[in-house]
Tab-separated table of C-alpha atoms in Angstrom:
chain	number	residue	atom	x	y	z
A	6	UNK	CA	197.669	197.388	60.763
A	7	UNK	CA	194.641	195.229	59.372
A	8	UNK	CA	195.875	193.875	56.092
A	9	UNK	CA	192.203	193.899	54.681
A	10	UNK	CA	192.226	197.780	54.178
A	11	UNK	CA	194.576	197.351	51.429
A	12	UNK	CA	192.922	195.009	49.673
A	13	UNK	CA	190.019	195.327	47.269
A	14	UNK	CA	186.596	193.658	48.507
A	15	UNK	CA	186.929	189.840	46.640
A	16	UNK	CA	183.218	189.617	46.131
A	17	UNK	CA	181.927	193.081	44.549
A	18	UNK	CA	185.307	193.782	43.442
A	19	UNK	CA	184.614	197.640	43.520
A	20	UNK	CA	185.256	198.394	47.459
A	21	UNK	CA	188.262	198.684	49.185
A	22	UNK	CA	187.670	195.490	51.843
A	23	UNK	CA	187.261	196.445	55.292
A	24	UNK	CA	186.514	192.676	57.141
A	25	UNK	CA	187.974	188.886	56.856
A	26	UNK	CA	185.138	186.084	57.081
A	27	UNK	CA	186.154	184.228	59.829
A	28	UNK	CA	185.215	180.805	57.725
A	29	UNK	CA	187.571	181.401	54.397
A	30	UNK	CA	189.405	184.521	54.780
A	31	UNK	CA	188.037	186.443	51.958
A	32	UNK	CA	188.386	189.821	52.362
A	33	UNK	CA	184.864	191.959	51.743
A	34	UNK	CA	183.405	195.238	52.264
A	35	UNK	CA	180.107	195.209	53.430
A	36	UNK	CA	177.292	193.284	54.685
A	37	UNK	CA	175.284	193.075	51.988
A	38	UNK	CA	178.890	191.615	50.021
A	39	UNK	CA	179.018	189.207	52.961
A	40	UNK	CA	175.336	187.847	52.632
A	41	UNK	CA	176.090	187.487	48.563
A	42	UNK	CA	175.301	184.499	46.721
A	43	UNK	CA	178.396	183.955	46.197
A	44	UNK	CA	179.768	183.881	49.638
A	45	UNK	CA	176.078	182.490	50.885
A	46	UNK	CA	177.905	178.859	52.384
A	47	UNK	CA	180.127	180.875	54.760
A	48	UNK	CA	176.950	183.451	55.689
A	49	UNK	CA	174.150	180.517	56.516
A	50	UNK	CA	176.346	178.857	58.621
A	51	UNK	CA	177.501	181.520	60.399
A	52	UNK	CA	173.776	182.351	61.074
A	53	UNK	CA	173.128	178.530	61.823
A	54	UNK	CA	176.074	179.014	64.349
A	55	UNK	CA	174.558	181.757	66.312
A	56	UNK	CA	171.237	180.578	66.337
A	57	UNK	CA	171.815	177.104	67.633
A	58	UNK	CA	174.388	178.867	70.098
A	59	UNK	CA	171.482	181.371	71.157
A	60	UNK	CA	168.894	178.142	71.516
A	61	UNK	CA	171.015	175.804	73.692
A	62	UNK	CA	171.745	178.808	76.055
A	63	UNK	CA	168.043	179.768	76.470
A	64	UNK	CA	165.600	178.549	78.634
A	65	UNK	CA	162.740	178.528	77.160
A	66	UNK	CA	158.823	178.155	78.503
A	67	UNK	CA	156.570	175.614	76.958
A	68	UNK	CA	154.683	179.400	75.533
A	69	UNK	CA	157.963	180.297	74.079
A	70	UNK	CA	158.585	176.923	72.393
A	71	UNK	CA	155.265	176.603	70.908
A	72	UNK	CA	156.148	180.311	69.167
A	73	UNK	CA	159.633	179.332	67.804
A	74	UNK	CA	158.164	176.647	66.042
A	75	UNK	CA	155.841	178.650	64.875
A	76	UNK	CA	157.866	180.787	63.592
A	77	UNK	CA	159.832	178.364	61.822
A	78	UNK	CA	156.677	177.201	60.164
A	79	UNK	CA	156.729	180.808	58.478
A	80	UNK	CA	159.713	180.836	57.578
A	81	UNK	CA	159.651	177.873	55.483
A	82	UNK	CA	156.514	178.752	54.205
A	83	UNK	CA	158.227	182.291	52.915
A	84	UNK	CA	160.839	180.296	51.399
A	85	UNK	CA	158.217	177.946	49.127
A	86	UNK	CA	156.792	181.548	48.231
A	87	UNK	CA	159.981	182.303	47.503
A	88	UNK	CA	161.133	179.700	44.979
A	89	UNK	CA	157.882	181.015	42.828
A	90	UNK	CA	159.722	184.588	43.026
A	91	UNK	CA	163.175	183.477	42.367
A	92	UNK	CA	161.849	181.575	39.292
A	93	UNK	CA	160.519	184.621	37.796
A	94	UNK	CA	163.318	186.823	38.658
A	95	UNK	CA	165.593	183.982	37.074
A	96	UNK	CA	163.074	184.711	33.729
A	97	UNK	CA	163.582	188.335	34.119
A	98	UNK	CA	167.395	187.837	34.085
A	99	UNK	CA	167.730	185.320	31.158
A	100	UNK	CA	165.538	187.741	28.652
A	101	UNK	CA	167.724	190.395	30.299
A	102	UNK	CA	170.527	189.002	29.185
A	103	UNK	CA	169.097	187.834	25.295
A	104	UNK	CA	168.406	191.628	25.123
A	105	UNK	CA	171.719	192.815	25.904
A	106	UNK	CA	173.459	194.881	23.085
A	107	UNK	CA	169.956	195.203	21.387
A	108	UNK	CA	168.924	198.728	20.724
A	109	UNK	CA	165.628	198.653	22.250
A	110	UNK	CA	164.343	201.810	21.033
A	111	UNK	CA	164.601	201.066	17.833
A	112	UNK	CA	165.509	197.983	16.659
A	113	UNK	CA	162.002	195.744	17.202
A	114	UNK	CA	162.565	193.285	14.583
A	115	UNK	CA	165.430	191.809	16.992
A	116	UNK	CA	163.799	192.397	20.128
A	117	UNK	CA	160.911	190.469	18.427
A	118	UNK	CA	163.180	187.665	17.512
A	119	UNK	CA	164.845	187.192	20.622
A	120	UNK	CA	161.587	186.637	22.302
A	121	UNK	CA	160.876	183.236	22.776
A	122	UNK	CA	157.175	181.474	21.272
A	123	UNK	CA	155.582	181.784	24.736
A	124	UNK	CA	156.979	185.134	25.439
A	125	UNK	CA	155.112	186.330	21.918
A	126	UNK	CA	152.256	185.092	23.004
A	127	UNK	CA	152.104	186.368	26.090
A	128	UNK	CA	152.683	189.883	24.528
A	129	UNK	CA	149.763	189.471	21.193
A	130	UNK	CA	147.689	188.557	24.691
A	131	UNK	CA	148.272	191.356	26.265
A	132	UNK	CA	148.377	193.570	23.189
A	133	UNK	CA	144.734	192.297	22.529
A	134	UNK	CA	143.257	192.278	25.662
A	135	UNK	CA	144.744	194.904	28.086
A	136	UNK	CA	143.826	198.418	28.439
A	137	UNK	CA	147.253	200.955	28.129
A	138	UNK	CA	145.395	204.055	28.571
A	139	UNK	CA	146.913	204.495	32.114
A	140	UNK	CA	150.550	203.853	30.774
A	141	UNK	CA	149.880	206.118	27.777
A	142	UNK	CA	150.168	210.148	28.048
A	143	UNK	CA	146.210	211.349	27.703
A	144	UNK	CA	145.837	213.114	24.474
A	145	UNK	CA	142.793	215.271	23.980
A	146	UNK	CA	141.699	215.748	19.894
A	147	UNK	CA	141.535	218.581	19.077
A	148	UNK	CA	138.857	218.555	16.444
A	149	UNK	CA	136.461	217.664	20.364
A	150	UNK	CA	136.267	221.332	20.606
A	151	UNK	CA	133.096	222.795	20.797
A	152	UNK	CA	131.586	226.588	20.789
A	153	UNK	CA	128.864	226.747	23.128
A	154	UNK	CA	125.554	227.472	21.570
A	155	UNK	CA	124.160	230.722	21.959
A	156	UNK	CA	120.340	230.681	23.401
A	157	UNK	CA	118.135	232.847	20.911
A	158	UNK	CA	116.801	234.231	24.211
A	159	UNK	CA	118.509	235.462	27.626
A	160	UNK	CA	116.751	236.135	30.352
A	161	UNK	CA	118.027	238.224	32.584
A	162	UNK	CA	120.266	236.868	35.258
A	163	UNK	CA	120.059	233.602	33.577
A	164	UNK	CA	122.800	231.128	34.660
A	165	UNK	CA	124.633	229.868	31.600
A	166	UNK	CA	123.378	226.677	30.526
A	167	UNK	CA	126.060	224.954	28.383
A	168	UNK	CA	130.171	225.527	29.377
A	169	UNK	CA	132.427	226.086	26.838
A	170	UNK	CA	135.357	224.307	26.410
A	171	UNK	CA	138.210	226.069	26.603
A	172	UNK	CA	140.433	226.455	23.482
A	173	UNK	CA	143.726	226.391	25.595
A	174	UNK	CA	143.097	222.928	26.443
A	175	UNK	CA	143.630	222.016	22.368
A	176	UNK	CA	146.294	221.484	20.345
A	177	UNK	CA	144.832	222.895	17.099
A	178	UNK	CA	147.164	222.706	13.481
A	179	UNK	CA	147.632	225.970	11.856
A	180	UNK	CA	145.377	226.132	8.531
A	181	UNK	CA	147.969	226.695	5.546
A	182	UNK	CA	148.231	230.234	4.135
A	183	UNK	CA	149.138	228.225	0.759
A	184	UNK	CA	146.363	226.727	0.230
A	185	UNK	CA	144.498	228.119	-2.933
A	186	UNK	CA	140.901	228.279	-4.247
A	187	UNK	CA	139.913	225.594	-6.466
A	188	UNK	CA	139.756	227.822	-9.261
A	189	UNK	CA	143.621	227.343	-9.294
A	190	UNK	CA	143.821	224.196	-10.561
A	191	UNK	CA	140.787	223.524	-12.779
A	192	UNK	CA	138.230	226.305	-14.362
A	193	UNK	CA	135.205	223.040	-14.530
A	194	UNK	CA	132.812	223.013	-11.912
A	195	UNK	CA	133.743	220.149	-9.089
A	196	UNK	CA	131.876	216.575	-10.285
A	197	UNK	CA	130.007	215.174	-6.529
A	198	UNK	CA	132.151	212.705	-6.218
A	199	UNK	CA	134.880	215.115	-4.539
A	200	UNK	CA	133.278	215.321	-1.309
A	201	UNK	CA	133.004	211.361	-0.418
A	202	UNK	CA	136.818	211.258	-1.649
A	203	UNK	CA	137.571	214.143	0.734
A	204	UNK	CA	135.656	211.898	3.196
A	205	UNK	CA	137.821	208.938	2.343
A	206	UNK	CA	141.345	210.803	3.215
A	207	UNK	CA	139.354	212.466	6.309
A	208	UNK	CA	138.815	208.249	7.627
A	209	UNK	CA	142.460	207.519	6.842
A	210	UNK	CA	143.905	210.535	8.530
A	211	UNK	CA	141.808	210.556	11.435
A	212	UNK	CA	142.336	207.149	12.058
A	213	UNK	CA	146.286	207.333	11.836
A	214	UNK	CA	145.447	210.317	13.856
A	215	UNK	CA	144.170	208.120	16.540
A	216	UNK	CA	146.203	205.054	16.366
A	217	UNK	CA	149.631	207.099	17.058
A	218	UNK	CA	147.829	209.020	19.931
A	219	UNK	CA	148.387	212.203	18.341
A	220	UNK	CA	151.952	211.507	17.815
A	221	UNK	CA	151.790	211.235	14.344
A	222	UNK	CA	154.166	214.364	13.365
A	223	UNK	CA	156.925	213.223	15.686
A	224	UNK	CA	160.263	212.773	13.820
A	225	UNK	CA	160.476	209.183	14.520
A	226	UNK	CA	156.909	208.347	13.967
A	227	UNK	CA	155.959	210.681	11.078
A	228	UNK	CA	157.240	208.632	7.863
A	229	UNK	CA	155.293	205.547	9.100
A	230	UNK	CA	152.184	207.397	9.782
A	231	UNK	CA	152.810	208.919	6.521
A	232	UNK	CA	153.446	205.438	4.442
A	233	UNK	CA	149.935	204.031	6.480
A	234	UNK	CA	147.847	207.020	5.824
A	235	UNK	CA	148.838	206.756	2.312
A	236	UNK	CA	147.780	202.434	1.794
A	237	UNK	CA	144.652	203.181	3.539
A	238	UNK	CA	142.619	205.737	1.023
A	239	UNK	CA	142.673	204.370	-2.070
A	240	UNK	CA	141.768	208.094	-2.981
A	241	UNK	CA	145.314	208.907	-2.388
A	242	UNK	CA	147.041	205.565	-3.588
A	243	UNK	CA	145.161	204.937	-6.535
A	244	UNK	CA	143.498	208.255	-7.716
A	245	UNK	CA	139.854	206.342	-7.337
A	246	UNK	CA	137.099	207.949	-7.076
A	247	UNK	CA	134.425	207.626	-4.309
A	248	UNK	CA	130.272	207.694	-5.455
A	249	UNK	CA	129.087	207.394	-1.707
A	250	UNK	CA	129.986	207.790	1.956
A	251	UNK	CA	129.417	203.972	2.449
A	252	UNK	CA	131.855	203.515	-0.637
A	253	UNK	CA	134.521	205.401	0.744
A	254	UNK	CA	133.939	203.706	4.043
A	255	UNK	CA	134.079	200.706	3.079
A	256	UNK	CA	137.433	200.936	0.714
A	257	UNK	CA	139.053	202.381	3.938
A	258	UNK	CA	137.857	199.711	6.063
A	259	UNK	CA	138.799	196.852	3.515
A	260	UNK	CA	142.349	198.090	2.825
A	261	UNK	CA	142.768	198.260	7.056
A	262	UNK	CA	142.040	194.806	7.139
A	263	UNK	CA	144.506	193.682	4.755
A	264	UNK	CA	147.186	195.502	7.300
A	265	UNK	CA	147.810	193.366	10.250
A	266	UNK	CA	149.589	195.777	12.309
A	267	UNK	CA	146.865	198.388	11.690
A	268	UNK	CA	143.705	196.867	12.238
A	269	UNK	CA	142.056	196.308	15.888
A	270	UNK	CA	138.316	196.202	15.742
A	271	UNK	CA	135.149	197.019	13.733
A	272	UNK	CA	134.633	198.974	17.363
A	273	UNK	CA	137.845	200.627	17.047
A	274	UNK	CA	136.858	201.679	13.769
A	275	UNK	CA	133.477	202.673	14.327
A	276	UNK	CA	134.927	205.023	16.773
A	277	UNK	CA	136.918	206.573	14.059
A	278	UNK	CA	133.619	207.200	12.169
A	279	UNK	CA	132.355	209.726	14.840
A	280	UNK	CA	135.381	211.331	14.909
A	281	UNK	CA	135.473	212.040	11.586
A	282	UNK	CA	132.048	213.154	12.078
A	283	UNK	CA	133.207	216.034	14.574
A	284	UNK	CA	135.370	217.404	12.066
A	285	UNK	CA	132.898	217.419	9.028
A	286	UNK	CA	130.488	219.028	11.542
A	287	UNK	CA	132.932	221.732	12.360
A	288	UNK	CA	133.327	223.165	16.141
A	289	UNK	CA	130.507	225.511	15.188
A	290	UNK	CA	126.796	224.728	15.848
A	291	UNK	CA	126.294	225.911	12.130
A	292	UNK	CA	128.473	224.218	8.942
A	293	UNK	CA	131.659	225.683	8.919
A	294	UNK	CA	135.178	224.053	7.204
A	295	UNK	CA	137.639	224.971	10.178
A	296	UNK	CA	137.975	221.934	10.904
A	297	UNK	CA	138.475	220.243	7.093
A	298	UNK	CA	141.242	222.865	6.372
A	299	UNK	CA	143.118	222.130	9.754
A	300	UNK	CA	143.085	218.575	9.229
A	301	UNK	CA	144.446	219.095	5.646
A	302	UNK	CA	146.848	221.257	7.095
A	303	UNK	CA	147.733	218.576	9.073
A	304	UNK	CA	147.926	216.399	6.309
A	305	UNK	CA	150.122	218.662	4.798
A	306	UNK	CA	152.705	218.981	7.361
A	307	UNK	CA	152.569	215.194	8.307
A	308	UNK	CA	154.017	214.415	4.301
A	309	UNK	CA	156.356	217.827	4.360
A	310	UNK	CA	158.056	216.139	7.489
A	311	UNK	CA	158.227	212.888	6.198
A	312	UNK	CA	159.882	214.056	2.938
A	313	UNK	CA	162.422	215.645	5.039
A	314	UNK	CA	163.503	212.891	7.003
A	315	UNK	CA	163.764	210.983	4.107
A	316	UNK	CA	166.047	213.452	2.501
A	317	UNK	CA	168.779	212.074	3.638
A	318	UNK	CA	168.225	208.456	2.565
A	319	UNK	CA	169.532	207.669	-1.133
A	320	UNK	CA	167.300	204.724	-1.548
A	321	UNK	CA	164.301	207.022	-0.640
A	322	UNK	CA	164.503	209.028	-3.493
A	323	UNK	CA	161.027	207.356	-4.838
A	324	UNK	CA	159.082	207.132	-1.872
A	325	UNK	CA	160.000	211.299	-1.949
A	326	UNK	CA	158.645	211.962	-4.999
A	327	UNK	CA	155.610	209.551	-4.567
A	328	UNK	CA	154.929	211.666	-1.441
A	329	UNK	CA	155.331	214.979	-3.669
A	330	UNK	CA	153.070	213.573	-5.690
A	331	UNK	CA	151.053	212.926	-2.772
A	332	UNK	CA	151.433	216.799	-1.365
A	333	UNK	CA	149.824	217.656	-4.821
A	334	UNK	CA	146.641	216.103	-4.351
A	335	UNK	CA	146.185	217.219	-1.038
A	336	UNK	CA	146.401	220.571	-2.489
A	337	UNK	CA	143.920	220.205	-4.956
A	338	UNK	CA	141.118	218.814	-2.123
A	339	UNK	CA	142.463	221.775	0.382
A	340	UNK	CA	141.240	223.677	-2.536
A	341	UNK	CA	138.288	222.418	-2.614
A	342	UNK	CA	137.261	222.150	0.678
A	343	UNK	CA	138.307	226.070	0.753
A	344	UNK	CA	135.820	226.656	-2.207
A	345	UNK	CA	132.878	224.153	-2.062
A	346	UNK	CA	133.119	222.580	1.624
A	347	UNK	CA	129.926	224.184	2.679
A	348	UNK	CA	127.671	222.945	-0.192
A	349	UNK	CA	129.007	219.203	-0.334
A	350	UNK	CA	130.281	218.237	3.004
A	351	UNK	CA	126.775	218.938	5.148
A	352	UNK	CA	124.896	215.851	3.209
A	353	UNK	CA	127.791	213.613	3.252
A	354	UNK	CA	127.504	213.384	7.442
A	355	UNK	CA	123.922	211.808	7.622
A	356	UNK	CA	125.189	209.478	4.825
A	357	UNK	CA	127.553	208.446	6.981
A	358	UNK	CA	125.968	207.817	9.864
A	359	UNK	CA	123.623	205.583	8.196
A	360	UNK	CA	126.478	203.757	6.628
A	361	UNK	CA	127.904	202.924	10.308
A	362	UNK	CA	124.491	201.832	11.215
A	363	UNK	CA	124.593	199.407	8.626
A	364	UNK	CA	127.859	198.346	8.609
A	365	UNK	CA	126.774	197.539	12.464
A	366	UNK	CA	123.803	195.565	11.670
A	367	UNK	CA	125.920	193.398	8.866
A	368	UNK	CA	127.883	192.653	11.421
A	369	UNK	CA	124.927	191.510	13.994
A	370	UNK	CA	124.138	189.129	11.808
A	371	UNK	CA	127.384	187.583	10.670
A	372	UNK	CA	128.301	186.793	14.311
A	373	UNK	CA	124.427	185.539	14.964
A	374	UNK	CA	125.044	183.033	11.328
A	375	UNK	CA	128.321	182.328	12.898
A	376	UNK	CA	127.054	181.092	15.757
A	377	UNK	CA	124.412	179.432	14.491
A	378	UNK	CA	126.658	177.128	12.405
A	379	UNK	CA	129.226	176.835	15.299
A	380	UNK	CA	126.045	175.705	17.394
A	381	UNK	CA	124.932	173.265	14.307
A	382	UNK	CA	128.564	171.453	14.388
A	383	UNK	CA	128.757	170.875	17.672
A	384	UNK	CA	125.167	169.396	17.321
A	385	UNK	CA	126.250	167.002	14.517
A	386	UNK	CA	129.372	166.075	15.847
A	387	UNK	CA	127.116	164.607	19.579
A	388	UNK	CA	123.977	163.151	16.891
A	389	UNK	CA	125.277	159.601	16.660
A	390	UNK	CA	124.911	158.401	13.276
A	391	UNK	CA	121.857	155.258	12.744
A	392	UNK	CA	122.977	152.243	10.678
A	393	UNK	CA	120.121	150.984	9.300
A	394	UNK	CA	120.074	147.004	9.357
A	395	UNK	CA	118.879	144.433	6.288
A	396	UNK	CA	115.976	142.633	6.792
A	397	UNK	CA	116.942	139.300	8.891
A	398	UNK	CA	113.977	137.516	7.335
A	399	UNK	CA	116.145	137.050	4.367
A	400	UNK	CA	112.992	137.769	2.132
């Protein structure tokens, strides 16, 4: 009876060993066990054996020579190539093993920490230059929905002109039945400056909207997008009021800027800004506030699910009643969207737009001074500097 079969395989340790290396005796399982790393001393020579045996028994052309060695060139050449490999697969293996026992789904501070300086780098790299749309589930917005225009005039048999997109393709939030006429909260007539605060929250939301992909009412994600929707209208933060669409612009786009994690680009941003145009503008070729109730709605729900995670958190008990807090003024600009939407929101688009064409030209020329100074050091630093000599004359 082989003695091996009883015996456990002494390199994987998990299968029962069905051979004995004819070098040390060590009983293993497989082939793959028997080419191991750990058994690779016994293995090469074995194959050094059988080679050399094979060689000195064949008689080989001058042809067949000339190949061999040829061969032999490639194979050495695939083993430099390979020492590049190994060394990255050895990298691989060591932040394997610095990760182990970290929860990597949630806990990023310690992931972050056991990164090492170059590996951060590497990543803020990436981060900043690589495009993850094709790792990142396409999300269409839903305030992109558009009712095609209907022609004053069809002929007959006309081919239709414009598609329409198709409203199964959009994932639209349900407009409140709560929300109330503005006549609820106040009998005074609105003062102007509600509709470029309702455009400040609109920049905020759409913006968190954007950055979490549309993910923004998932249980894990919804309290953060709550807490940076919050710090980034100053409407909602601070109770300030907003005189004009660059004003509220602006706020938005200075408080992003304080946020590292947050902020990307002025492009980024600037993209935001015609998305927020979209849903001012309504999916309608004519004003209507569709769109400004479900984003509030959205709103809404975004702070009623982030009070109710935090429900169970003791030491939350403030940040839930700031957010109530924050619920209530949401209510009071649903209102008025409900109420006045269609006589204040129409002006405050074209304001806008102008704003971002501003904002766009500011920017023009602070890179073009900016590189006009840059330009200017470099000169000064290449002018050598003149010493101007006395007179020799000694008069």
């Amino acid at each position: 009876m082989d003695q091996t079969k009883s015996f456990s395989c002494k390199i994987c340790h998990e299968q029962k060993a069905v051979y004995t290396c004819p070098k040390c005796q060590i009983p293993y399982c497989s082939v793959k066990c028997y080419q191991h790393n750990s058994h690779e001393k016994c293995s090469e020579k074995f194959y050094e054996d059988n080679v050399v045996e094979d060689l000195q028994q064949m008689k080989a052309s001058d042809e067949e020579k000339k190949v061999i060695m040829q061969l032999l060139k490639n194979f050495e050449q695939e083993c430099a190539d390979d020492e590049e490999a190994m060394l990255h697969n050895e990298k691989i293996a060591d932040l394997a093993s610095r990760l182990a026992g970290v929860d990597l789904d949630g806990d990023s501070q310690e992931i972050w920490m056991q990164l090492s300086e170059k590996e951060r780098k590497e990543f803020k790299k990436i981060v900043q230059e690589q495009n993850f749309s094709n790792l990142i589930p396409e999300w269409l917005p839903w305030w992109t929905y558009k009712k095609a225009k209907k022609p004053l005039v069809v002929e007959v048999d006309a081919e239709e002109v414009e598609e329409q997109d198709d409203p199964s393709d959009f994932k639209f939030p349900k407009i409140s039945t709560k929300i109330q006429p503005f006549s609820h909260f106040t009998k005074s007539d609105p003062p102007p400056c509600l509709k470029y605060n309702t455009l400040n929250i609109l920049l905020a939301y759409t913006f968190v909207t954007m950055r979490y992909n549309g993910e923004h009412q998932d249980k894990e994600l919804c309290v953060q997008c709550a807490e940076d929707f919050v710090s980034l209208s100053d409407v909602i933060l601070h109770a300030t009021n907003m005189h004009s669409a660059g004003e509220a612009f602006r706020q938005m786009y200075a408080s992003l800027k304080k946020i590292d994690d947050l902020f990307i680009s002025l492009d980024h941003l600037l993209q935001v800004v015609d998305n927020v145009v979209l849903i001012l503008q309504g999916p309608e070729e004519n004003f209507c506030n569709d769109f400004l109730l479900m984003a509030f709605s959205d709103m809404l729900k975004l702070i009623s699910n982030s009070r109710n995670e935090l429900k169970s958190d003791i030491e939350a008990a403030e940040s839930r009643k700031q957010l109530l807090l924050v619920k209530r003024k949401l209510d009071f600009y649903s209102g008025w969207i409900l109420s006045y939407a269609e006589s204040g929101i129409p002006q405050v688009v074209p304001e806008l737009l102008i704003e971002k064409d501003i904002i766009v030209q500011e920017e023009k020329m602070h890179k073009k001074i900016a590189t006009t100074e840059k330009e200017k050091r470099k000169l000064d630093t290449k002018t050598p500097k003149i010493q101007v000599l006395g007179d020799s004359s000694g008069s």
